[in-house]
Amino acid sequence: MVLFSMRLTVPANYDLEILPQLKAAGAFEIYGKLPFDSVGGGRPSFMATRLSKKGLAAYIQAVHAAGMEFNYLLNAACFGNEEWTPRFHRQLEGLLAWLDEQKVDTLTITAPYLVQIVKKRWPRFKVKVGIYAQVDTVKRARYWEDLGADAINLESFSINRDFEKLSAIRQAVKADLVLIANHFCQPNCPYQIQHQNGHAHASVTNPKFYIDYPIIQCQKNRLTHKELFISAGWIRPEDTPRYEKIGYTTFKLLERNIPSYALVQRAQAYHDRRWEGNLADLLLSWGFQKPAPRFERWWWLKTFRFWKMPLGLSGSALKFLKNQGIFFSQEKNPIHIDSQKIPANFLDRFEKVSCLDQECDKCGYCRRIADQAVSIDPAFLQDILPVYQQLEGQLVGGQAWGLSPRGE
């Protein structure tokens, strides 16, 4: 088998000590951002690492010294119409000037208007289109390339297993095309627009209070329909050669603010093109046995602003975070996806038939594999599912907002 020159773009957890390991595992680029800025990004600030401009500047310098590039994320899907105010542009200009001083190599951007501004005023930066731009067709890819994009993150949530479409897009553009390899979002997720816009507004300077309702729903759906762990469009390390053969050699790994051992483990698995353990260890953003470096619970409480949460909801929310293993360590990952029980020819089915217009209930392919490969700790389910039901009941039923019950 011919191995292509795989390139990995890897998230920053701001641990300087692991940079040489990430470089050795094929990382050419590290991506990250300040917890707050005037533009916003793709994760709420309370999920970010506490980091000052001075700290980020030192980290960027270390990334360059290790022989890698740094990609700063300006990938907010919505600016709340602030982009039509002089204040926004003054703040943007100041931020771009500072990023230029730090010799940032690339900016990841979701909004066409922002790409045009950067290409006009700051042409030194390379521009990478973010996944929230939802580039999933030849026309969209050509549009962004014509706009000046140097690289494009394709809409991996929905097209990672649509090989006909992937081949067509690859043949249509010259820009570097990037696939997110280890996400586990639902294909064509109905919460996607609300989720990405909520994250955009929750990551700007002085954000409004934010409850990540989409993640509550998505986690509950996965735990009650375990086939969703299989139907999510992740790419196994073993399957990367199939994508490389059609011209995809750059893969983006998630997740920011995870423990160093997990981040190195993920990069190494894809570099080796092999993983024989629990596939969930490469996919999940929670369930770790150690905290992320630089994680400080007081910072999380401060940025989440727990005191703004409706009083009756705070207990359920805290129990959800603790039981789910978000910001809290767990003894073991409660989700187990046995890599050895996923067929070696798993992707053959998707090369023959696209899932785009298929009914999952009638197909049953992912469900059959999940029955063999996916197991969830029963004690974990017993603890967490009532919490989901309580949270949903309070948020939807109105009790969280001080309303009297209706519709019963």
mmCIF file of C-alpha atoms in Angstrom:
data_model
loop_
_atom_site.group_PDB
_atom_site.id
_atom_site.type_symbol
_atom_site.label_atom_id
_atom_site.label_comp_id
_atom_site.label_asym_id
_atom_site.label_seq_id
_atom_site.Cartn_x
_atom_site.Cartn_y
_atom_site.Cartn_z
ATOM 1 C CA MET A 1 0.000 0.000 0.000
ATOM 2 C CA VAL A 2 1.332 3.419 -0.974
ATOM 3 C CA LEU A 3 1.301 5.859 1.938
ATOM 4 C CA PHE A 4 0.780 9.503 1.066
ATOM 5 C CA SER A 5 2.221 12.434 2.964
ATOM 6 C CA MET A 6 -0.498 12.967 5.561
ATOM 7 C CA ARG A 7 -0.709 16.377 7.233
ATOM 8 C CA LEU A 8 -2.484 16.910 10.524
ATOM 9 C CA THR A 9 -3.885 20.148 11.895
ATOM 10 C CA VAL A 10 -4.136 19.714 15.648
ATOM 11 C CA PRO A 11 -5.882 21.727 18.393
ATOM 12 C CA ALA A 12 -3.957 23.735 20.958
ATOM 13 C CA ASN A 13 -4.279 22.756 24.594
ATOM 14 C CA TYR A 14 -1.361 25.107 25.364
ATOM 15 C CA ASP A 15 0.920 22.453 26.821
ATOM 16 C CA LEU A 16 4.351 23.454 25.520
ATOM 17 C CA GLU A 17 5.917 20.127 26.441
ATOM 18 C CA ILE A 18 3.949 18.070 23.913
ATOM 19 C CA LEU A 19 4.709 20.219 20.860
ATOM 20 C CA PRO A 20 7.676 18.030 19.767
ATOM 21 C CA GLN A 21 5.467 14.930 20.060
ATOM 22 C CA LEU A 22 2.753 16.510 17.936
ATOM 23 C CA LYS A 23 5.310 17.512 15.327
ATOM 24 C CA ALA A 24 6.707 13.966 15.259
ATOM 25 C CA ALA A 25 3.164 12.633 14.791
ATOM 26 C CA GLY A 26 2.665 14.592 11.579
ATOM 27 C CA ALA A 27 1.186 17.867 12.813
ATOM 28 C CA PHE A 28 2.088 20.736 10.489
ATOM 29 C CA GLU A 29 -0.294 23.208 12.123
ATOM 30 C CA ILE A 30 -1.698 23.992 15.565
ATOM 31 C CA TYR A 31 -4.985 25.890 15.769
ATOM 32 C CA GLY A 32 -6.465 27.881 18.630
ATOM 33 C CA LYS A 33 -7.554 31.306 19.843
ATOM 34 C CA LEU A 34 -7.967 33.570 22.839
ATOM 35 C CA PRO A 35 -10.917 32.670 25.082
ATOM 36 C CA PHE A 36 -12.512 36.031 24.203
ATOM 37 C CA ASP A 37 -12.046 38.389 21.288
ATOM 38 C CA SER A 38 -14.126 40.860 19.292
ATOM 39 C CA VAL A 39 -14.946 38.389 16.499
ATOM 40 C CA GLY A 40 -15.797 35.167 18.331
ATOM 41 C CA GLY A 41 -15.326 31.580 17.305
ATOM 42 C CA GLY A 42 -16.658 28.059 17.306
ATOM 43 C CA ARG A 43 -16.555 27.237 21.019
ATOM 44 C CA PRO A 44 -18.027 29.118 23.991
ATOM 45 C CA SER A 45 -15.476 30.889 26.156
ATOM 46 C CA PHE A 46 -16.237 28.729 29.180
ATOM 47 C CA MET A 47 -14.877 25.738 27.232
ATOM 48 C CA ALA A 48 -11.632 27.546 26.454
ATOM 49 C CA THR A 49 -8.330 27.585 28.302
ATOM 50 C CA ARG A 50 -7.577 30.593 30.498
ATOM 51 C CA LEU A 51 -5.050 32.426 28.368
ATOM 52 C CA SER A 52 -3.776 35.992 28.105
ATOM 53 C CA LYS A 53 -2.393 37.667 25.011
ATOM 54 C CA LYS A 54 1.068 37.333 26.528
ATOM 55 C CA GLY A 55 0.515 33.614 27.060
ATOM 56 C CA LEU A 56 -0.753 33.082 23.520
ATOM 57 C CA ALA A 57 2.175 35.034 22.074
ATOM 58 C CA ALA A 58 4.622 32.770 23.922
ATOM 59 C CA TYR A 59 2.757 29.680 22.726
ATOM 60 C CA ILE A 60 2.784 30.813 19.084
ATOM 61 C CA GLN A 61 6.507 31.419 19.348
ATOM 62 C CA ALA A 62 6.983 27.893 20.729
ATOM 63 C CA VAL A 63 4.864 26.397 17.927
ATOM 64 C CA HIS A 64 7.060 28.097 15.342
ATOM 65 C CA ALA A 65 10.219 26.993 17.147
ATOM 66 C CA ALA A 66 8.933 23.405 16.961
ATOM 67 C CA GLY A 67 8.631 23.707 13.173
ATOM 68 C CA MET A 68 4.861 24.097 12.901
ATOM 69 C CA GLU A 69 2.464 26.841 11.826
ATOM 70 C CA PHE A 70 -0.195 28.539 13.949
ATOM 71 C CA ASN A 71 -3.774 29.003 12.779
ATOM 72 C CA TYR A 72 -5.886 31.562 14.671
ATOM 73 C CA LEU A 73 -9.634 30.954 14.632
ATOM 74 C CA LEU A 74 -11.924 33.804 13.598
ATOM 75 C CA ASN A 75 -14.580 31.265 12.691
ATOM 76 C CA ALA A 76 -17.717 32.685 14.284
ATOM 77 C CA ALA A 77 -20.787 31.867 12.220
ATOM 78 C CA CYS A 78 -22.560 35.074 13.253
ATOM 79 C CA PHE A 79 -21.459 38.532 14.391
ATOM 80 C CA GLY A 80 -24.883 39.680 15.584
ATOM 81 C CA ASN A 81 -24.819 42.431 12.906
ATOM 82 C CA GLU A 82 -21.954 44.075 14.783
ATOM 83 C CA GLU A 83 -19.944 43.869 11.551
ATOM 84 C CA TRP A 84 -21.906 46.887 10.307
ATOM 85 C CA THR A 85 -20.587 49.141 13.062
ATOM 86 C CA PRO A 86 -17.361 51.195 13.131
ATOM 87 C CA ARG A 87 -16.544 49.770 16.564
ATOM 88 C CA PHE A 88 -16.406 46.217 15.220
ATOM 89 C CA HIS A 89 -13.977 47.223 12.484
ATOM 90 C CA ARG A 90 -11.735 49.170 14.836
ATOM 91 C CA GLN A 91 -11.555 46.170 17.137
ATOM 92 C CA LEU A 92 -11.026 43.787 14.214
ATOM 93 C CA GLU A 93 -8.206 45.939 12.863
ATOM 94 C CA GLY A 94 -6.533 45.968 16.264
ATOM 95 C CA LEU A 95 -6.841 42.192 16.605
ATOM 96 C CA LEU A 96 -5.464 41.538 13.118
ATOM 97 C CA ALA A 97 -2.566 43.908 13.753
ATOM 98 C CA TRP A 98 -1.714 42.023 16.938
ATOM 99 C CA LEU A 99 -1.968 38.637 15.195
ATOM 100 C CA ASP A 100 0.314 39.949 12.465
ATOM 101 C CA GLU A 101 2.859 41.001 15.092
ATOM 102 C CA GLN A 102 2.805 37.448 16.476
ATOM 103 C CA LYS A 103 3.470 36.097 12.972
ATOM 104 C CA VAL A 104 0.299 34.014 12.921
ATOM 105 C CA ASP A 105 0.331 32.052 9.674
ATOM 106 C CA THR A 106 -3.326 31.324 8.939
ATOM 107 C CA LEU A 107 -6.778 32.601 9.879
ATOM 108 C CA THR A 108 -9.780 30.288 9.862
ATOM 109 C CA ILE A 109 -12.853 32.254 8.794
ATOM 110 C CA THR A 110 -16.513 31.411 8.210
ATOM 111 C CA ALA A 111 -17.902 34.690 6.803
ATOM 112 C CA PRO A 112 -17.186 35.689 3.172
ATOM 113 C CA TYR A 113 -17.152 39.377 4.134
ATOM 114 C CA LEU A 114 -14.362 38.757 6.627
ATOM 115 C CA VAL A 115 -12.336 36.850 4.025
ATOM 116 C CA GLN A 116 -12.622 39.825 1.692
ATOM 117 C CA ILE A 117 -11.469 42.216 4.426
ATOM 118 C CA VAL A 118 -8.443 40.088 5.296
ATOM 119 C CA LYS A 119 -7.430 39.601 1.670
ATOM 120 C CA LYS A 120 -7.752 43.341 1.020
ATOM 121 C CA ARG A 121 -6.132 44.764 4.147
ATOM 122 C CA TRP A 122 -3.958 41.930 5.490
ATOM 123 C CA PRO A 123 -2.944 39.812 2.480
ATOM 124 C CA ARG A 124 0.011 38.235 4.300
ATOM 125 C CA PHE A 125 -2.326 35.882 6.155
ATOM 126 C CA LYS A 126 -3.344 32.610 4.586
ATOM 127 C CA VAL A 127 -7.096 32.055 4.865
ATOM 128 C CA LYS A 128 -8.741 28.751 5.666
ATOM 129 C CA VAL A 129 -12.518 28.438 5.396
ATOM 130 C CA GLY A 130 -14.118 27.044 8.557
ATOM 131 C CA ILE A 131 -16.477 24.092 8.699
ATOM 132 C CA TYR A 132 -19.349 26.366 9.722
ATOM 133 C CA ALA A 133 -19.348 27.745 6.178
ATOM 134 C CA GLN A 134 -20.907 24.373 5.261
ATOM 135 C CA VAL A 135 -18.881 23.779 2.115
ATOM 136 C CA ASP A 136 -20.400 20.557 0.806
ATOM 137 C CA THR A 137 -20.739 21.092 -2.951
ATOM 138 C CA VAL A 138 -18.514 21.902 -5.899
ATOM 139 C CA LYS A 139 -20.199 25.291 -6.300
ATOM 140 C CA ARG A 140 -19.540 26.297 -2.716
ATOM 141 C CA ALA A 141 -15.930 25.166 -2.860
ATOM 142 C CA ARG A 142 -15.358 27.083 -6.104
ATOM 143 C CA TYR A 143 -16.967 30.187 -4.616
ATOM 144 C CA TRP A 144 -14.576 30.255 -1.667
ATOM 145 C CA GLU A 145 -11.547 29.514 -3.802
ATOM 146 C CA ASP A 146 -12.487 32.343 -6.167
ATOM 147 C CA LEU A 147 -12.855 34.587 -3.107
ATOM 148 C CA GLY A 148 -9.218 33.900 -2.264
ATOM 149 C CA ALA A 149 -9.316 31.012 0.212
ATOM 150 C CA ASP A 150 -6.064 29.076 0.453
ATOM 151 C CA ALA A 151 -7.635 26.077 2.205
ATOM 152 C CA ILE A 152 -11.163 24.861 2.908
ATOM 153 C CA ASN A 153 -12.534 22.762 5.742
ATOM 154 C CA LEU A 154 -15.268 20.737 4.088
ATOM 155 C CA GLU A 155 -18.571 20.112 5.848
ATOM 156 C CA SER A 156 -17.298 16.848 7.298
ATOM 157 C CA PHE A 157 -20.383 16.290 9.434
ATOM 158 C CA SER A 158 -22.373 15.301 6.353
ATOM 159 C CA ILE A 159 -20.048 14.418 3.468
ATOM 160 C CA ASN A 160 -17.129 12.489 4.959
ATOM 161 C CA ARG A 161 -18.667 9.278 3.627
ATOM 162 C CA ASP A 162 -20.027 10.645 0.349
ATOM 163 C CA PHE A 163 -17.128 9.596 -1.866
ATOM 164 C CA GLU A 164 -18.704 10.696 -5.136
ATOM 165 C CA LYS A 165 -19.140 14.218 -3.811
ATOM 166 C CA LEU A 166 -15.688 14.264 -2.203
ATOM 167 C CA SER A 167 -14.068 13.254 -5.489
ATOM 168 C CA ALA A 168 -15.995 15.884 -7.439
ATOM 169 C CA ILE A 169 -14.989 18.677 -5.044
ATOM 170 C CA ARG A 170 -11.369 17.581 -5.033
ATOM 171 C CA GLN A 171 -11.223 17.641 -8.828
ATOM 172 C CA ALA A 172 -12.893 21.061 -9.023
ATOM 173 C CA VAL A 173 -10.544 23.153 -6.855
ATOM 174 C CA LYS A 174 -6.827 23.575 -6.280
ATOM 175 C CA ALA A 175 -7.081 24.828 -2.684
ATOM 176 C CA ASP A 176 -6.036 22.500 0.105
ATOM 177 C CA LEU A 177 -9.098 20.568 1.280
ATOM 178 C CA VAL A 178 -9.386 19.528 4.911
ATOM 179 C CA LEU A 179 -11.532 16.799 6.459
ATOM 180 C CA ILE A 180 -12.289 16.600 10.166
ATOM 181 C CA ALA A 181 -11.364 13.030 11.000
ATOM 182 C CA ASN A 182 -12.545 12.464 14.555
ATOM 183 C CA HIS A 183 -15.839 14.291 15.018
ATOM 184 C CA PHE A 184 -18.974 12.423 16.063
ATOM 185 C CA CYS A 185 -21.679 14.924 15.139
ATOM 186 C CA GLN A 186 -24.886 13.612 13.641
ATOM 187 C CA PRO A 187 -25.064 13.873 9.836
ATOM 188 C CA ASN A 188 -27.321 16.745 8.757
ATOM 189 C CA CYS A 189 -27.819 17.654 12.402
ATOM 190 C CA PRO A 190 -30.971 19.757 12.932
ATOM 191 C CA TYR A 191 -29.232 21.665 15.739
ATOM 192 C CA GLN A 192 -26.223 22.704 13.663
ATOM 193 C CA ILE A 193 -27.233 26.281 12.837
ATOM 194 C CA GLN A 194 -28.476 27.057 16.344
ATOM 195 C CA HIS A 195 -25.396 25.422 17.851
ATOM 196 C CA GLN A 196 -22.777 27.234 15.797
ATOM 197 C CA ASN A 197 -24.518 30.592 16.208
ATOM 198 C CA GLY A 198 -24.849 30.086 19.946
ATOM 199 C CA HIS A 199 -21.136 29.337 20.188
ATOM 200 C CA ALA A 200 -20.332 32.437 18.150
ATOM 201 C CA HIS A 201 -22.188 34.719 20.547
ATOM 202 C CA ALA A 202 -20.797 32.898 23.598
ATOM 203 C CA SER A 203 -17.167 33.499 22.601
ATOM 204 C CA VAL A 204 -17.031 37.248 22.049
ATOM 205 C CA THR A 205 -15.858 39.772 24.612
ATOM 206 C CA ASN A 206 -18.586 40.270 27.247
ATOM 207 C CA PRO A 207 -20.831 37.469 25.939
ATOM 208 C CA LYS A 208 -24.403 36.923 26.987
ATOM 209 C CA PHE A 209 -25.258 33.970 29.222
ATOM 210 C CA TYR A 210 -25.423 30.753 27.197
ATOM 211 C CA ILE A 211 -26.868 27.302 27.833
ATOM 212 C CA ASP A 212 -25.597 24.721 25.343
ATOM 213 C CA TYR A 213 -28.988 23.132 24.737
ATOM 214 C CA PRO A 214 -28.000 21.461 21.439
ATOM 215 C CA ILE A 215 -25.262 19.451 23.126
ATOM 216 C CA ILE A 216 -27.715 18.288 25.781
ATOM 217 C CA GLN A 217 -30.039 17.024 23.054
ATOM 218 C CA CYS A 218 -27.288 15.453 20.951
ATOM 219 C CA GLN A 219 -25.736 13.615 23.889
ATOM 220 C CA LYS A 220 -29.127 12.267 24.947
ATOM 221 C CA ASN A 221 -29.904 11.116 21.402
ATOM 222 C CA ARG A 222 -26.607 9.256 21.122
ATOM 223 C CA LEU A 223 -27.013 7.518 24.462
ATOM 224 C CA THR A 224 -30.533 6.348 23.616
ATOM 225 C CA HIS A 225 -29.723 5.500 19.967
ATOM 226 C CA LYS A 226 -26.228 4.051 20.033
ATOM 227 C CA GLU A 227 -26.179 3.577 16.254
ATOM 228 C CA LEU A 228 -25.497 7.331 16.089
ATOM 229 C CA PHE A 229 -21.991 6.597 17.357
ATOM 230 C CA ILE A 230 -21.476 4.663 14.102
ATOM 231 C CA SER A 231 -23.428 6.822 11.644
ATOM 232 C CA ALA A 232 -21.484 9.950 12.644
ATOM 233 C CA GLY A 233 -19.061 10.729 9.827
ATOM 234 C CA TRP A 234 -15.769 10.038 11.609
ATOM 235 C CA ILE A 235 -12.829 8.576 9.750
ATOM 236 C CA ARG A 236 -10.956 5.696 11.349
ATOM 237 C CA PRO A 237 -7.157 5.964 11.296
ATOM 238 C CA GLU A 238 -7.148 2.742 9.239
ATOM 239 C CA ASP A 239 -9.411 4.302 6.609
ATOM 240 C CA THR A 240 -7.385 7.448 5.914
ATOM 241 C CA PRO A 241 -5.591 5.823 2.917
ATOM 242 C CA ARG A 242 -8.939 5.553 1.134
ATOM 243 C CA TYR A 243 -9.299 9.329 1.368
ATOM 244 C CA GLU A 244 -5.676 9.941 0.464
ATOM 245 C CA LYS A 245 -6.171 7.999 -2.764
ATOM 246 C CA ILE A 246 -8.754 10.542 -3.943
ATOM 247 C CA GLY A 247 -6.594 13.507 -3.008
ATOM 248 C CA TYR A 248 -7.360 14.234 0.647
ATOM 249 C CA THR A 249 -4.148 14.350 2.644
ATOM 250 C CA THR A 250 -4.924 17.014 5.271
ATOM 251 C CA PHE A 251 -6.949 15.960 8.296
ATOM 252 C CA LYS A 252 -8.118 18.112 11.176
ATOM 253 C CA LEU A 253 -8.305 16.621 14.662
ATOM 254 C CA LEU A 254 -10.557 17.684 17.530
ATOM 255 C CA GLU A 255 -10.793 18.658 20.443
ATOM 256 C CA ARG A 256 -9.404 21.763 22.124
ATOM 257 C CA ASN A 257 -8.843 21.820 25.870
ATOM 258 C CA ILE A 258 -8.404 18.066 26.330
ATOM 259 C CA PRO A 259 -5.695 16.298 28.361
ATOM 260 C CA SER A 260 -2.255 16.162 26.797
ATOM 261 C CA TYR A 261 -2.093 12.365 26.785
ATOM 262 C CA ALA A 262 -5.349 12.242 24.797
ATOM 263 C CA LEU A 263 -4.228 14.847 22.269
ATOM 264 C CA VAL A 264 -0.928 13.078 21.584
ATOM 265 C CA GLN A 265 -2.755 9.747 21.443
ATOM 266 C CA ARG A 266 -5.092 11.040 18.752
ATOM 267 C CA ALA A 267 -2.351 12.529 16.612
ATOM 268 C CA GLN A 268 -0.240 9.383 16.892
ATOM 269 C CA ALA A 269 -3.139 7.102 15.962
ATOM 270 C CA TYR A 270 -3.808 8.988 12.736
ATOM 271 C CA HIS A 271 -0.114 9.291 11.959
ATOM 272 C CA ASP A 272 0.207 5.502 12.355
ATOM 273 C CA ARG A 273 -3.038 4.962 10.431
ATOM 274 C CA ARG A 274 -4.011 2.410 13.033
ATOM 275 C CA TRP A 275 -5.963 2.242 16.287
ATOM 276 C CA GLU A 276 -6.864 -1.012 18.015
ATOM 277 C CA GLY A 277 -8.354 0.377 21.222
ATOM 278 C CA ASN A 278 -11.578 2.112 22.159
ATOM 279 C CA LEU A 279 -12.493 4.316 19.211
ATOM 280 C CA ALA A 280 -14.430 6.571 21.595
ATOM 281 C CA ASP A 281 -11.080 7.648 23.075
ATOM 282 C CA LEU A 282 -10.325 9.327 19.740
ATOM 283 C CA LEU A 283 -13.771 10.876 19.270
ATOM 284 C CA LEU A 284 -15.290 12.127 22.504
ATOM 285 C CA SER A 285 -14.710 15.537 24.056
ATOM 286 C CA TRP A 286 -15.459 14.196 27.543
ATOM 287 C CA GLY A 287 -14.899 11.107 29.674
ATOM 288 C CA PHE A 288 -11.167 11.613 30.298
ATOM 289 C CA GLN A 289 -9.269 10.205 33.256
ATOM 290 C CA LYS A 290 -7.159 13.342 33.727
ATOM 291 C CA PRO A 291 -7.964 17.063 33.512
ATOM 292 C CA ALA A 292 -6.753 19.232 30.674
ATOM 293 C CA PRO A 293 -3.568 21.199 31.349
ATOM 294 C CA ARG A 294 -4.140 24.697 32.696
ATOM 295 C CA PHE A 295 -7.741 23.786 33.522
ATOM 296 C CA GLU A 296 -8.967 25.764 36.505
ATOM 297 C CA ARG A 297 -12.480 25.198 37.767
ATOM 298 C CA TRP A 298 -12.791 28.737 39.099
ATOM 299 C CA TRP A 299 -12.114 30.067 35.580
ATOM 300 C CA TRP A 300 -14.804 27.845 34.159
ATOM 301 C CA LEU A 301 -17.321 28.938 36.816
ATOM 302 C CA LYS A 302 -16.449 32.574 36.209
ATOM 303 C CA THR A 303 -16.769 32.417 32.411
ATOM 304 C CA PHE A 304 -19.865 30.219 32.465
ATOM 305 C CA ARG A 305 -21.406 32.621 35.007
ATOM 306 C CA PHE A 306 -23.318 30.035 36.961
ATOM 307 C CA TRP A 307 -24.980 32.776 38.991
ATOM 308 C CA LYS A 308 -26.972 33.829 35.904
ATOM 309 C CA MET A 309 -28.540 30.407 35.534
ATOM 310 C CA PRO A 310 -32.115 30.032 36.804
ATOM 311 C CA LEU A 311 -31.870 28.771 40.375
ATOM 312 C CA GLY A 312 -33.911 25.623 39.809
ATOM 313 C CA LEU A 313 -31.743 24.647 36.856
ATOM 314 C CA SER A 314 -28.276 25.000 38.368
ATOM 315 C CA GLY A 315 -28.378 21.752 40.338
ATOM 316 C CA SER A 316 -29.400 19.712 37.287
ATOM 317 C CA ALA A 317 -26.807 21.438 35.112
ATOM 318 C CA LEU A 318 -23.980 20.776 37.546
ATOM 319 C CA LYS A 319 -25.011 17.139 37.887
ATOM 320 C CA PHE A 320 -25.091 16.825 34.086
ATOM 321 C CA LEU A 321 -21.563 18.195 33.746
ATOM 322 C CA LYS A 322 -20.207 16.001 36.535
ATOM 323 C CA ASN A 323 -21.919 12.762 35.487
ATOM 324 C CA GLN A 324 -21.110 13.347 31.816
ATOM 325 C CA GLY A 325 -17.444 13.964 32.591
ATOM 326 C CA ILE A 326 -17.404 17.499 31.157
ATOM 327 C CA PHE A 327 -14.854 19.529 33.153
ATOM 328 C CA PHE A 328 -14.689 16.587 35.579
ATOM 329 C CA SER A 329 -12.441 13.518 35.367
ATOM 330 C CA GLN A 330 -13.946 10.029 35.217
ATOM 331 C CA GLU A 331 -12.545 6.678 36.304
ATOM 332 C CA LYS A 332 -13.080 5.278 32.820
ATOM 333 C CA ASN A 333 -14.710 6.224 29.553
ATOM 334 C CA PRO A 334 -18.336 5.016 29.843
ATOM 335 C CA ILE A 335 -18.578 4.650 26.056
ATOM 336 C CA HIS A 336 -16.729 1.774 24.404
ATOM 337 C CA ILE A 337 -16.523 1.417 20.626
ATOM 338 C CA ASP A 338 -14.530 -1.727 19.868
ATOM 339 C CA SER A 339 -12.432 -0.942 16.808
ATOM 340 C CA GLN A 340 -11.841 -4.628 16.181
ATOM 341 C CA LYS A 341 -15.569 -5.272 15.801
ATOM 342 C CA ILE A 342 -16.033 -2.700 13.059
ATOM 343 C CA PRO A 343 -15.583 -4.516 9.734
ATOM 344 C CA ALA A 344 -12.369 -3.820 7.855
ATOM 345 C CA ASN A 345 -14.485 -3.067 4.768
ATOM 346 C CA PHE A 346 -16.799 -0.760 6.736
ATOM 347 C CA LEU A 347 -16.638 2.014 4.115
ATOM 348 C CA ASP A 348 -17.456 -0.199 1.127
ATOM 349 C CA ARG A 349 -21.164 0.264 1.763
ATOM 350 C CA PHE A 350 -20.839 4.050 1.556
ATOM 351 C CA GLU A 351 -18.851 3.945 -1.670
ATOM 352 C CA LYS A 352 -21.711 2.068 -3.291
ATOM 353 C CA VAL A 353 -24.678 3.973 -1.856
ATOM 354 C CA SER A 354 -24.900 7.514 -0.495
ATOM 355 C CA CYS A 355 -26.687 7.966 2.830
ATOM 356 C CA LEU A 356 -28.043 11.357 1.776
ATOM 357 C CA ASP A 357 -31.493 10.143 0.791
ATOM 358 C CA GLN A 358 -31.604 6.926 2.797
ATOM 359 C CA GLU A 359 -33.820 6.253 5.799
ATOM 360 C CA CYS A 360 -31.617 4.942 8.591
ATOM 361 C CA ASP A 361 -34.439 2.865 10.082
ATOM 362 C CA LYS A 362 -34.908 0.978 6.817
ATOM 363 C CA CYS A 363 -31.194 0.573 6.117
ATOM 364 C CA GLY A 364 -30.051 -0.642 9.533
ATOM 365 C CA TYR A 365 -26.366 -0.895 8.554
ATOM 366 C CA CYS A 366 -25.018 1.305 11.346
ATOM 367 C CA ARG A 367 -27.408 -0.209 13.877
ATOM 368 C CA ARG A 368 -26.159 -3.724 13.143
ATOM 369 C CA ILE A 369 -22.551 -2.635 13.602
ATOM 370 C CA ALA A 370 -23.406 -0.702 16.764
ATOM 371 C CA ASP A 371 -25.038 -3.806 18.240
ATOM 372 C CA GLN A 372 -21.696 -5.578 17.869
ATOM 373 C CA ALA A 373 -19.206 -2.796 18.549
ATOM 374 C CA VAL A 374 -20.776 -0.180 20.857
ATOM 375 C CA SER A 375 -21.370 -0.671 24.561
ATOM 376 C CA ILE A 376 -22.389 1.912 27.161
ATOM 377 C CA ASP A 377 -21.848 1.485 30.884
ATOM 378 C CA PRO A 378 -25.327 0.687 32.340
ATOM 379 C CA ALA A 379 -24.523 2.504 35.595
ATOM 380 C CA PHE A 380 -23.599 5.611 33.606
ATOM 381 C CA LEU A 381 -26.892 5.466 31.709
ATOM 382 C CA GLN A 382 -28.821 5.001 34.926
ATOM 383 C CA ASP A 383 -27.204 8.121 36.372
ATOM 384 C CA ILE A 384 -27.213 10.423 33.353
ATOM 385 C CA LEU A 385 -30.498 9.796 31.487
ATOM 386 C CA PRO A 386 -32.741 11.085 34.317
ATOM 387 C CA VAL A 387 -30.588 14.219 34.412
ATOM 388 C CA TYR A 388 -31.190 14.783 30.684
ATOM 389 C CA GLN A 389 -34.911 14.309 31.165
ATOM 390 C CA GLN A 390 -34.957 16.746 34.073
ATOM 391 C CA LEU A 391 -32.979 19.395 32.184
ATOM 392 C CA GLU A 392 -35.139 19.102 29.092
ATOM 393 C CA GLY A 393 -38.316 19.195 31.143
ATOM 394 C CA GLN A 394 -37.258 22.370 32.941
ATOM 395 C CA LEU A 395 -36.032 24.163 29.809
ATOM 396 C CA VAL A 396 -38.926 23.198 27.540
ATOM 397 C CA GLY A 397 -41.697 23.176 30.127
ATOM 398 C CA GLY A 398 -40.918 26.710 31.278
ATOM 399 C CA GLN A 399 -40.133 26.003 34.936
ATOM 400 C CA ALA A 400 -36.535 27.129 34.397
ATOM 401 C CA TRP A 401 -37.857 30.544 33.387
ATOM 402 C CA GLY A 402 -40.374 30.920 36.193
ATOM 403 C CA LEU A 403 -43.409 29.990 34.084
ATOM 404 C CA SER A 404 -46.386 27.955 35.205
ATOM 405 C CA PRO A 405 -46.845 24.544 33.532
ATOM 406 C CA ARG A 406 -48.951 24.368 30.356
ATOM 407 C CA GLY A 407 -49.951 21.733 27.862
ATOM 408 C CA GLU A 408 -50.382 18.890 30.337
#
